[in-house]
Amino acid sequence: MRVVNKIVFMRRLAARWRMNNIRVALVPTMGYLHRGHLSLVRRARRAVGPRGRVVLSIFVNPTQFGPDEDLAKYPRDLPRDKKLCAQAGVDTLFVPGEREIYPAAFSTYVAEEKLSGVMEGASRPGHFRGVTTIVAKLLHIVLPETALFGAKDFQQAAIVERMARDLNWPVKIIIAPTCREPDGLALSSRNAYLTTEQRGQATILWQALQYASKAAKAAPIPSARLKADIGRLIATQSQARLDYVELFNPKTLEPVSVARAGTHMALAVFLGKTRLIDNAKLG
Ligand code: AMP
């Protein structure tokens, strides 16, 4: 496995692959890798085949963090990430420096303007502008034919798909299923922040999704009623505080007034200071 830090070297590799008709898949991450990230690597390998190249990028992207968020303490462990990537069959680990990605007086952003305003976008102003900007940069540096994103961040994946389509970029976006702990908690680098008590209570997100799924499967239910039920369920956990819960059409991300099988639910819950998100298709 090759580790590349400089954009110019990554570009040189990408140009060589292109010239030799080698297929390339990109898995963008912020590092502190877990099974969820590695499942994207496996999916990437399937997409490009044994002769293709799988590139995993690690960059804790400052522009997607709000001023009061966890940028400074976001977990990092590059030596461990390197080992996991090598074991998982990553060909190139791209770890660009912050100064190269955002040189002094950087002032150009890519912003999606419709899907970015709701849910995570409403709770974290500017977050998706940071995401689309870094993903745009990575796609233009690595030039993959396929890029992989996790369904865990459903809205993010939908926005990246929309950006690539709207801007006519020749990249296929694959959305891979969410990897979970045995008790249902979605794997996340941020789970490392949880105390033992909070970790126990964090399963409430998955329980909420299952509750909603069962209800919507049984019969269509007004979203307001279902949201109130979810609010009460989250409140049963002393450390949990609901940030938002939304019921929406997975194609448009527009809220629905009645939830039914096929409706999507997303929620964000604070456990102490740690903010976790999850989502699932109901029914
Ligand atoms: P992150 O490092 O958290 O920015 O995540 C990098 C990529 O991995 C994103 O496309 C995430 O959606 C994806 N990802 C994160 N957690 C999971 C998970 N539990 N299952 C599947 N994909 C995930």
mmCIF file of N, CA and C and ligand atoms in Angstrom, residues 28-31 34 36-37 40 74 148-150 152-153 156 177-179 186-187, ligand 1:
data_model
loop_
_atom_site.group_PDB
_atom_site.id
_atom_site.type_symbol
_atom_site.label_atom_id
_atom_site.label_comp_id
_atom_site.label_asym_id
_atom_site.label_seq_id
_atom_site.Cartn_x
_atom_site.Cartn_y
_atom_site.Cartn_z
ATOM 1 N N PRO A 28 -13.847 8.351 0.601
ATOM 2 C CA PRO A 28 -13.428 9.491 1.425
ATOM 3 C C PRO A 28 -13.821 9.280 2.888
ATOM 4 N N THR A 29 -12.878 9.549 3.810
ATOM 5 C CA THR A 29 -13.170 9.399 5.244
ATOM 6 C C THR A 29 -12.462 10.503 6.037
ATOM 7 N N MET A 30 -12.835 10.564 7.315
ATOM 8 C CA MET A 30 -12.120 11.442 8.238
ATOM 9 C C MET A 30 -11.228 10.610 9.177
ATOM 10 N N GLY A 31 -11.022 9.338 8.831
ATOM 11 C CA GLY A 31 -10.105 8.512 9.611
ATOM 12 C C GLY A 31 -10.720 7.962 10.882
ATOM 13 N N HIS A 34 -13.262 2.302 11.257
ATOM 14 C CA HIS A 34 -13.972 1.197 11.892
ATOM 15 C C HIS A 34 -14.541 0.288 10.802
ATOM 16 N N GLY A 36 -17.340 -0.006 9.531
ATOM 17 C CA GLY A 36 -18.184 0.668 8.530
ATOM 18 C C GLY A 36 -17.343 1.172 7.370
ATOM 19 N N HIS A 37 -16.232 1.853 7.697
ATOM 20 C CA HIS A 37 -15.335 2.333 6.645
ATOM 21 C C HIS A 37 -14.797 1.147 5.829
ATOM 22 N N LEU A 40 -16.925 -0.198 3.185
ATOM 23 C CA LEU A 40 -16.890 0.616 1.957
ATOM 24 C C LEU A 40 -15.687 0.223 1.093
ATOM 25 N N TYR A 74 -11.560 15.725 17.523
ATOM 26 C CA TYR A 74 -11.997 14.601 16.683
ATOM 27 C C TYR A 74 -10.941 13.495 16.778
ATOM 28 N N LEU A 148 -17.528 5.977 -2.960
ATOM 29 C CA LEU A 148 -18.412 5.240 -2.050
ATOM 30 C C LEU A 148 -18.717 6.026 -0.794
ATOM 31 N N PHE A 149 -19.985 6.001 -0.418
ATOM 32 C CA PHE A 149 -20.449 6.703 0.777
ATOM 33 C C PHE A 149 -21.361 5.774 1.571
ATOM 34 N N GLY A 150 -21.425 5.998 2.895
ATOM 35 C CA GLY A 150 -22.225 5.137 3.741
ATOM 36 C C GLY A 150 -23.647 5.659 3.899
ATOM 37 N N LYS A 152 -25.218 5.444 6.470
ATOM 38 C CA LYS A 152 -25.229 6.020 7.813
ATOM 39 C C LYS A 152 -25.420 7.544 7.743
ATOM 40 N N ASP A 153 -24.750 8.165 6.735
ATOM 41 C CA ASP A 153 -24.902 9.603 6.506
ATOM 42 C C ASP A 153 -25.752 9.776 5.243
ATOM 43 N N GLN A 156 -25.983 13.198 3.485
ATOM 44 C CA GLN A 156 -24.693 13.516 2.854
ATOM 45 C C GLN A 156 -24.561 12.793 1.510
ATOM 46 N N PRO A 177 -24.629 0.002 2.738
ATOM 47 C CA PRO A 177 -25.460 -0.083 3.947
ATOM 48 C C PRO A 177 -24.706 0.255 5.233
ATOM 49 N N THR A 178 -25.461 0.661 6.248
ATOM 50 C CA THR A 178 -24.891 1.025 7.550
ATOM 51 C C THR A 178 -24.439 -0.215 8.312
ATOM 52 N N CYS A 179 -23.203 -0.207 8.809
ATOM 53 C CA CYS A 179 -22.717 -1.287 9.677
ATOM 54 C C CYS A 179 -23.073 -0.957 11.117
ATOM 55 N N ALA A 186 -25.224 2.205 15.310
ATOM 56 C CA ALA A 186 -24.462 2.392 14.076
ATOM 57 C C ALA A 186 -23.011 2.709 14.435
ATOM 58 N N LEU A 187 -22.060 2.045 13.766
ATOM 59 C CA LEU A 187 -20.645 2.348 14.024
ATOM 60 C C LEU A 187 -20.370 3.789 13.621
HETATM 61 P P1 AMP B 1 -16.538 9.599 8.289
HETATM 62 O O1 AMP B 1 -15.114 9.167 8.478
HETATM 63 O O2 AMP B 1 -17.369 9.483 9.523
HETATM 64 O O3 AMP B 1 -16.640 10.937 7.602
HETATM 65 O O4 AMP B 1 -17.177 8.546 7.294
HETATM 66 C C1 AMP B 1 -16.592 8.257 6.050
HETATM 67 C C2 AMP B 1 -17.548 7.425 5.224
HETATM 68 O O5 AMP B 1 -17.854 6.220 5.919
HETATM 69 C C3 AMP B 1 -18.883 8.139 4.971
HETATM 70 O O6 AMP B 1 -19.314 7.867 3.650
HETATM 71 C C4 AMP B 1 -19.776 7.505 5.994
HETATM 72 O O7 AMP B 1 -21.147 7.523 5.620
HETATM 73 C C5 AMP B 1 -19.257 6.089 6.033
HETATM 74 N N1 AMP B 1 -19.638 5.438 7.289
HETATM 75 C C6 AMP B 1 -19.488 5.937 8.541
HETATM 76 N N2 AMP B 1 -20.031 5.099 9.451
HETATM 77 C C7 AMP B 1 -20.537 4.052 8.760
HETATM 78 C C8 AMP B 1 -21.228 2.856 9.131
HETATM 79 N N3 AMP B 1 -21.527 2.569 10.401
HETATM 80 N N4 AMP B 1 -21.603 2.006 8.146
HETATM 81 C C9 AMP B 1 -21.331 2.297 6.850
HETATM 82 N N5 AMP B 1 -20.676 3.403 6.438
HETATM 83 C C10 AMP B 1 -20.287 4.272 7.380
#
